[in-house]
Tab-separated table of C-alpha atoms in Angstrom:
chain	number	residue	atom	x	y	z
A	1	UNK	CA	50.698	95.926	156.143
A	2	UNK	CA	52.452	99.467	156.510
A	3	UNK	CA	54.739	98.999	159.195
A	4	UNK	CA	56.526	101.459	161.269
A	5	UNK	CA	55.391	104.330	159.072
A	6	UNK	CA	57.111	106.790	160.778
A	7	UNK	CA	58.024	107.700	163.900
A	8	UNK	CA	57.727	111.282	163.929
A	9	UNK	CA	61.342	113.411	163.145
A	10	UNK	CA	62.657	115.464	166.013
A	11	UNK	CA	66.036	115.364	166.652
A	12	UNK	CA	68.043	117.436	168.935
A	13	UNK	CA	71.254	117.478	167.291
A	14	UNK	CA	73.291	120.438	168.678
A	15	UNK	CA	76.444	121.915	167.146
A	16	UNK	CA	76.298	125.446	168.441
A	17	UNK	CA	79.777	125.574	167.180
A	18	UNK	CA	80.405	129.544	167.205
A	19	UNK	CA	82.806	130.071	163.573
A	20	UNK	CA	82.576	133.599	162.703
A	21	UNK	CA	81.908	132.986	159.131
A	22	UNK	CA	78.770	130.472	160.447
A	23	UNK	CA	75.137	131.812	161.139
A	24	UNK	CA	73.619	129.833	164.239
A	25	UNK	CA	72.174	126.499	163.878
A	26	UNK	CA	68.784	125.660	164.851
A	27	UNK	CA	67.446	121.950	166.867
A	28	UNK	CA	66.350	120.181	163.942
A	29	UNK	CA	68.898	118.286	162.320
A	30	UNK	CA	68.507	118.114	158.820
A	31	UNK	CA	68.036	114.680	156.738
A	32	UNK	CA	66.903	112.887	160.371
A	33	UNK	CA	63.719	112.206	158.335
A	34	UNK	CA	63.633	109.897	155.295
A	35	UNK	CA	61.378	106.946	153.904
A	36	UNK	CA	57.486	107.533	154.246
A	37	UNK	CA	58.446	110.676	156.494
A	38	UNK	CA	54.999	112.447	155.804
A	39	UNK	CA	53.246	109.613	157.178
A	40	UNK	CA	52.123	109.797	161.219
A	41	UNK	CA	52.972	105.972	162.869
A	42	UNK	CA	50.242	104.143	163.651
A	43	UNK	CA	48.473	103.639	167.332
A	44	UNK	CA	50.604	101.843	169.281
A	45	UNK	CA	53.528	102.843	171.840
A	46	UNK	CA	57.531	103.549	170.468
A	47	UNK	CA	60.472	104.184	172.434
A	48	UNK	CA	63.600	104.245	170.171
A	49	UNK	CA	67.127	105.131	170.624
A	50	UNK	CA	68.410	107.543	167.751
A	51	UNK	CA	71.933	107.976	167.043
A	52	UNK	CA	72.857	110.274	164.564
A	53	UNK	CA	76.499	111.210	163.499
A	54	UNK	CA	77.963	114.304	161.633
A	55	UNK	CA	81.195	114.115	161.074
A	56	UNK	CA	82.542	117.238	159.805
A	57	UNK	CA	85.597	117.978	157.540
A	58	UNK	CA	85.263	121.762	156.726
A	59	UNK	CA	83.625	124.584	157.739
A	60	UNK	CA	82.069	127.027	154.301
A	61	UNK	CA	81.980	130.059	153.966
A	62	UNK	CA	79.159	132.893	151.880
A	63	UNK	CA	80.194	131.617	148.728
A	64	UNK	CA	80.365	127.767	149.380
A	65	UNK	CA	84.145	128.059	149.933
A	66	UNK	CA	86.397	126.042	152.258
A	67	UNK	CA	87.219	128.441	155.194
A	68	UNK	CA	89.148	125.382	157.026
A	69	UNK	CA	89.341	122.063	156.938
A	70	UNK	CA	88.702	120.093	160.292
A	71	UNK	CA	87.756	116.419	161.618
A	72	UNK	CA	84.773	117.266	163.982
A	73	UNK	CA	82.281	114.244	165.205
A	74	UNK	CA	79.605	114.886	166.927
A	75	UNK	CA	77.273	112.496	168.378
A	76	UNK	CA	73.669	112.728	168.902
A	77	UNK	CA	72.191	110.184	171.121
A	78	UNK	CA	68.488	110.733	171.481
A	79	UNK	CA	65.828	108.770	173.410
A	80	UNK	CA	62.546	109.264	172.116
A	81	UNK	CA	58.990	108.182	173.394
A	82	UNK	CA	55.745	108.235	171.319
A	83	UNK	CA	52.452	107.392	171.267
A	84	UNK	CA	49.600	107.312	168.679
A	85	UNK	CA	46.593	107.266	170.345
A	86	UNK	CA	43.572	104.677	169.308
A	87	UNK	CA	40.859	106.963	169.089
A	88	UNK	CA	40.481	109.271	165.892
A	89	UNK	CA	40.515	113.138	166.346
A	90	UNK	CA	39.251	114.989	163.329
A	91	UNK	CA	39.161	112.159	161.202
A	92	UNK	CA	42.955	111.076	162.013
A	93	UNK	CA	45.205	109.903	164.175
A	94	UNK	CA	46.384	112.390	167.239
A	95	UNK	CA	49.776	111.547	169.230
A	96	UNK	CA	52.235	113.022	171.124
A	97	UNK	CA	56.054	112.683	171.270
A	98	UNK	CA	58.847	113.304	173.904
A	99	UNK	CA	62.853	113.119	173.301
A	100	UNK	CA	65.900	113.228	175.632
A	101	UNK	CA	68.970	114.194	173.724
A	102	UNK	CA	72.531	113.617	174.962
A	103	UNK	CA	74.751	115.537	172.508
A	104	UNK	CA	78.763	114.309	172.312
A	105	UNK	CA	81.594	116.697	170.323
A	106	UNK	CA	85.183	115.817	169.946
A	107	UNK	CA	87.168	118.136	167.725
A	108	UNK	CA	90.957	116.588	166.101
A	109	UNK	CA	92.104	119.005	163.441
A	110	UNK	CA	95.863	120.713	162.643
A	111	UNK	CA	94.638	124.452	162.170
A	112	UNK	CA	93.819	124.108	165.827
A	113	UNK	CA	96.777	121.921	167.047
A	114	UNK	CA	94.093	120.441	170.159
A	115	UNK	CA	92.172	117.654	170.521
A	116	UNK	CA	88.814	118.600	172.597
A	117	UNK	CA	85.945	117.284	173.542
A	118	UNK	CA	82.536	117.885	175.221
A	119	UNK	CA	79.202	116.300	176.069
A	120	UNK	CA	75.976	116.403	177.758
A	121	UNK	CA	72.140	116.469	177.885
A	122	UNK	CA	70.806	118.605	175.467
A	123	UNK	CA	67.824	120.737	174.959
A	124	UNK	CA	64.361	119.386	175.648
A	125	UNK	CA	61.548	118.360	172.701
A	126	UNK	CA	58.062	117.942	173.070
A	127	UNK	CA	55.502	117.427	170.355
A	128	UNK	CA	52.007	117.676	172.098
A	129	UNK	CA	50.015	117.798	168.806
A	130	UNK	CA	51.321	114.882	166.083
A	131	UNK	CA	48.011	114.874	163.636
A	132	UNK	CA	48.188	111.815	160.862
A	133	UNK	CA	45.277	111.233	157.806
A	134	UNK	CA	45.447	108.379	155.299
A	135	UNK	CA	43.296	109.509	152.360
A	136	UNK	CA	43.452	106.767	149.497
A	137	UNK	CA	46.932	106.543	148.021
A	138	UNK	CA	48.223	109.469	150.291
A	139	UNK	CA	48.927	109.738	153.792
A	140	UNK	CA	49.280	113.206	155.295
A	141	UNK	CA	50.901	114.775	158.855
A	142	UNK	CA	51.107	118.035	160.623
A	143	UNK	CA	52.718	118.427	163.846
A	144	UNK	CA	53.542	120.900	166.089
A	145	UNK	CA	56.225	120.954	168.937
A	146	UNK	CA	59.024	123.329	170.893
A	147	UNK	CA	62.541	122.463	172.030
A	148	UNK	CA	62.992	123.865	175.988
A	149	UNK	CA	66.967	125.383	176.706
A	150	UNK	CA	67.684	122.993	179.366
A	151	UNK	CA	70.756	121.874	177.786
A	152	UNK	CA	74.211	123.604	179.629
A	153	UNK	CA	74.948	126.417	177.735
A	154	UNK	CA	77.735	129.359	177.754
A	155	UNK	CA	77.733	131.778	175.118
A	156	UNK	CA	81.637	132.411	176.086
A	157	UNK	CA	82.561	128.874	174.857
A	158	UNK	CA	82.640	126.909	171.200
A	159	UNK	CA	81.151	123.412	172.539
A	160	UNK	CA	78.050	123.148	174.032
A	161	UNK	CA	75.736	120.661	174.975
A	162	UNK	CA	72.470	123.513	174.502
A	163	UNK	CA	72.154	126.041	172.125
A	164	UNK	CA	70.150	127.959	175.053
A	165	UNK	CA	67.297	129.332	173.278
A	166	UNK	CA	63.361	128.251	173.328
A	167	UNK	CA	61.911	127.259	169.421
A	168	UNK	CA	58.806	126.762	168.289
A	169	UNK	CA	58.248	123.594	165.005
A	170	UNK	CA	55.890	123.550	162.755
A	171	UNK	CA	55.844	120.039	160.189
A	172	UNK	CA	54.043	119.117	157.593
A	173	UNK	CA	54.357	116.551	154.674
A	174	UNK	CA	52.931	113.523	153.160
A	175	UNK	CA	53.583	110.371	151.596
A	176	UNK	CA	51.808	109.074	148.021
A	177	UNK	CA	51.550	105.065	147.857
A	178	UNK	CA	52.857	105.562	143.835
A	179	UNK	CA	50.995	102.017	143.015
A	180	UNK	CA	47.787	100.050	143.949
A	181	UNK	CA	49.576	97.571	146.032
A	182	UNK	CA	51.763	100.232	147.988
A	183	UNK	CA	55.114	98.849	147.311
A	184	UNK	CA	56.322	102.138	145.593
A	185	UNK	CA	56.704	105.005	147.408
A	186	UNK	CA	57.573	108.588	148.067
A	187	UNK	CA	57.128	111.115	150.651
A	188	UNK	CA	57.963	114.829	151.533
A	189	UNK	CA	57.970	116.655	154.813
A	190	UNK	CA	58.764	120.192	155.981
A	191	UNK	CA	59.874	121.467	159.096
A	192	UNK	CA	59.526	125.141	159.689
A	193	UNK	CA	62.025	126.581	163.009
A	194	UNK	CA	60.666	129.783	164.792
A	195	UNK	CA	63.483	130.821	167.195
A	196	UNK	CA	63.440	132.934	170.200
A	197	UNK	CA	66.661	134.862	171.190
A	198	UNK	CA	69.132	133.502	172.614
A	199	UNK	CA	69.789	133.477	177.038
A	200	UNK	CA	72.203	135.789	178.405
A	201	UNK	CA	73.602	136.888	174.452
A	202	UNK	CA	72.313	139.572	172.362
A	203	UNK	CA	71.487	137.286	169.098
A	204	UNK	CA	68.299	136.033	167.463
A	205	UNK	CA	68.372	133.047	164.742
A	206	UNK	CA	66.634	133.821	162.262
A	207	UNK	CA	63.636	131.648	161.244
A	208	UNK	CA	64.736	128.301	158.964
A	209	UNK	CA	62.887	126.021	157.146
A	210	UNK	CA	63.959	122.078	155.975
A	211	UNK	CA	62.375	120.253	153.109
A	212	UNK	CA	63.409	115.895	153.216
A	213	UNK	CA	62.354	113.891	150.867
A	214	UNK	CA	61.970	110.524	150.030
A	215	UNK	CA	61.729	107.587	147.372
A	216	UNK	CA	61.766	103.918	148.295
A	217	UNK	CA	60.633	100.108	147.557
A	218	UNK	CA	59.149	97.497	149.894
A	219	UNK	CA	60.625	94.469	149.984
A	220	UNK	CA	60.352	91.203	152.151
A	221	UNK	CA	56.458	91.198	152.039
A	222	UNK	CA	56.514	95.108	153.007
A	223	UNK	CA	58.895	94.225	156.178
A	224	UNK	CA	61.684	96.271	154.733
A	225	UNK	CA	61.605	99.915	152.649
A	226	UNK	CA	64.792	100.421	150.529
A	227	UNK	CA	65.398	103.649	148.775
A	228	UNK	CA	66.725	107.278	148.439
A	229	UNK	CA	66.662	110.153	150.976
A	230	UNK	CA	67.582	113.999	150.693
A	231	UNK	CA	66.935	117.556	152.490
A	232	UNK	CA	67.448	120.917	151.262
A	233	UNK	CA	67.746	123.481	154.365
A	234	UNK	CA	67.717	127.457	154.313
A	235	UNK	CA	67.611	130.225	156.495
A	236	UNK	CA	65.097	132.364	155.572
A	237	UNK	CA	65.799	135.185	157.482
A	238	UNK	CA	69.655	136.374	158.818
A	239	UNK	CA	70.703	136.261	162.628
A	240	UNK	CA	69.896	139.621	164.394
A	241	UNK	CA	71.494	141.246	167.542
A	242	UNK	CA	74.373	143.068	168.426
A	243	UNK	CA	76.336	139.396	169.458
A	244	UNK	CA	76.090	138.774	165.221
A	245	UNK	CA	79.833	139.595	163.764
A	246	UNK	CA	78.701	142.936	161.388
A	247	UNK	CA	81.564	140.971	158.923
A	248	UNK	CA	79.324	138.272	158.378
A	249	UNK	CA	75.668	139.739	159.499
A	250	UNK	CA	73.031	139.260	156.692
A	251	UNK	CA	74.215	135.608	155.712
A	252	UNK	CA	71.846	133.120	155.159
A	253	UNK	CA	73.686	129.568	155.139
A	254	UNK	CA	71.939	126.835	153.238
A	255	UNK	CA	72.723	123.279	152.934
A	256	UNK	CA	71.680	119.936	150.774
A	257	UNK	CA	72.543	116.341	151.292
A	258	UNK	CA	70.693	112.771	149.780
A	259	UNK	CA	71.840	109.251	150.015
A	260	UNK	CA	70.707	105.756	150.750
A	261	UNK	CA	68.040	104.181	153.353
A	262	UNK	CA	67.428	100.837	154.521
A	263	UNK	CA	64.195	100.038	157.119
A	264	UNK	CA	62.920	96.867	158.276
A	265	UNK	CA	60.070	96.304	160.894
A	266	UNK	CA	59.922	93.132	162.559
A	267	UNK	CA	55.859	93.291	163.762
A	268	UNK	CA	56.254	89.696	165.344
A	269	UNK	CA	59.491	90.856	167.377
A	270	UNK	CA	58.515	94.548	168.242
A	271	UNK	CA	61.076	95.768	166.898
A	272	UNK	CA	61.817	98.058	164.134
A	273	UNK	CA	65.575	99.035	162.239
A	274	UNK	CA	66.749	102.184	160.289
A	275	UNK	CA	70.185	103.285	158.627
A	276	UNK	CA	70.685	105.873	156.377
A	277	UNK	CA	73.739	108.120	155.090
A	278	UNK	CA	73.438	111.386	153.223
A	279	UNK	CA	76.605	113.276	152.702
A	280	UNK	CA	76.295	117.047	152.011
A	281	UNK	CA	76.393	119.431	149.471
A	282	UNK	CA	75.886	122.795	148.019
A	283	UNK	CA	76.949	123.979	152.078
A	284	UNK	CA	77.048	128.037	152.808
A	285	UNK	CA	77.536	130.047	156.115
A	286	UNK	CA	78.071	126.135	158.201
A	287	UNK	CA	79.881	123.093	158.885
A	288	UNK	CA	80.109	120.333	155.797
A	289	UNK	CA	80.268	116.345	155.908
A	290	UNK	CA	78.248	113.485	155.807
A	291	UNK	CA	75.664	112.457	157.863
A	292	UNK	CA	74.687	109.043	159.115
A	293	UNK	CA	71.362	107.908	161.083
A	294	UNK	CA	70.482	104.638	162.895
A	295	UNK	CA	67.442	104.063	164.489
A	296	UNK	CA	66.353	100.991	167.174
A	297	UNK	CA	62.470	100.882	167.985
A	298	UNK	CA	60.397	99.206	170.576
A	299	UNK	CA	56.947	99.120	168.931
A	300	UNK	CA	53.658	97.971	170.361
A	301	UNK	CA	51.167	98.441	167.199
A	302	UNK	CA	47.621	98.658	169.468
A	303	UNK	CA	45.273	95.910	168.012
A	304	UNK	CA	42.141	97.774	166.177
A	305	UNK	CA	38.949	97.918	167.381
């Protein structure tokens, strides 16, 4: 059976790191999707706890040069609820999603002869409308959902836990089932970032969009997924507002990253496992690193009618 087939990508991974050569960040963390990520999960209850880690070692400029080299961690510790809901709505599935982030930064690099460090709950997600279709070999999602400012913010600091601004998300992808038995696979999702401006600062992010994709094998009787993940991110449109520095105003930063995924879904334990690390590339306008995700789910798959 298709097991955990994806529980639907939010993350709330804040680094509203102000650099004057960066354009602001947006919620969604890019690459926190991979395997069978344009695929809703099936009815049944999650609650999973979401780590994901960037650990920085330079900060690019316009062209893709090193501006400085740093050793910046930060630490996203989400806890995210979802449901699928057993009855069908428009032919498909219909769920809903909720996520508590705690964000953690620590900051050790010579250029800034400090060590510092800062954490706390982040900004708010909900996803009222998570829409999932499985149409022969494919299997299709479109969600919608908004991240709330709740998180401390202070536009007269570097770290904070908020990046103090509402946003609207728009996803959509799908996954194709590449053979009749569904043991090659590959999927695509992308994630569209509306931003309002930003509390108490004169600056609007412009909007952003992130394609992931995905390419995997099942393994252990289709317990486990094994494969390749990657995103490509771009701002579409640059920051606006008199708090942009006119130096840098009219950037657009971009980034790229793809590496390897392991899943595995335990249906008999209710439990469900996910690792994957995708260091970056091709980085303008924004921090640089590698990223690594790991993923512990509670499932309770609701028995069909």
């Amino acid at each position: 059976m298709l097991i955990w087939a994806r529980l639907v990508v939010v993350v709330i991974f804040c680094l509203p790191l102000t650099y004057n050569q960066a354009q602001q960040v947006g919620h969604y963390l890019q690459g926190f999707t991979g395997l069978e990520n344009g695929s809703a999960p099936p009815p049944g209850f999650y609650a999973a706890y979401a780590p994901a880690l960037d650990l920085v070692n330079s900060f690019k400029g316009p062209n893709g040069n090193t501006i400085v080299n740093v050793d910046l961690n930060v630490v996203a510790s989400p806890a995210v609820f979802q449901m699928t809901m057993p009855k069908k709505v428009l032919g498909g599935t219909y769920g809903w999603l909720f996520m508590v982030p705690v964000v953690n930064t620590r900051i050790v690099a010579d250029v800034f002869n400090t060590s510092a460090q800062q954490a706390g709950l982040s900004d708010l997600y909900l996803a009222p409308i998570i829409m999932g279709w499985e149409k022969g070999k494919f299997n299709y999602t479109v969600n919608y959902g908004f991240y709330v400012p709740t998180g401390d913010f202070d536009p007269t600091s570097a770290f904070n836990p908020g990046l103090g601004f509402w946003e609207n998300q728009i996803q959509a992808g799908t996954t194709y089932n590449i053979d009749k038995k569904k043991i090659w696979n590959a999927s695509l999702l992308s994630t569209w970032e509306i931003n309002a401006s930003k509390l108490g600062e004169d600056l609007k992010p412009g909007p952003m969009v992130t394609f992931e994709y995905s390419f995997g094998r099942r393994l252990f009787k289709y317990a486990a997924n094994v494969g390749v993940a990657g995103f490509a991110y771009q701002k579409l449109a640059p920051d606006s507002g008199s708090a942009v520095n006119p130096l840098f105003s009219g950037n657009l930063d971009r980034t790229f990253g793809a590496g390897p995924e392991f899943k595995y879904t335990s249906v008999k334990h209710h439990v469900a496992f996910d690792v994957r690390y995708e260091p970056q590339f091709g980085v303008q306008s924004r921090t640089s690193g590698n990223l690594v995700f790991i993923s512990l789910t509670y499932l309770d798959f609701f028995p069909p009618k």
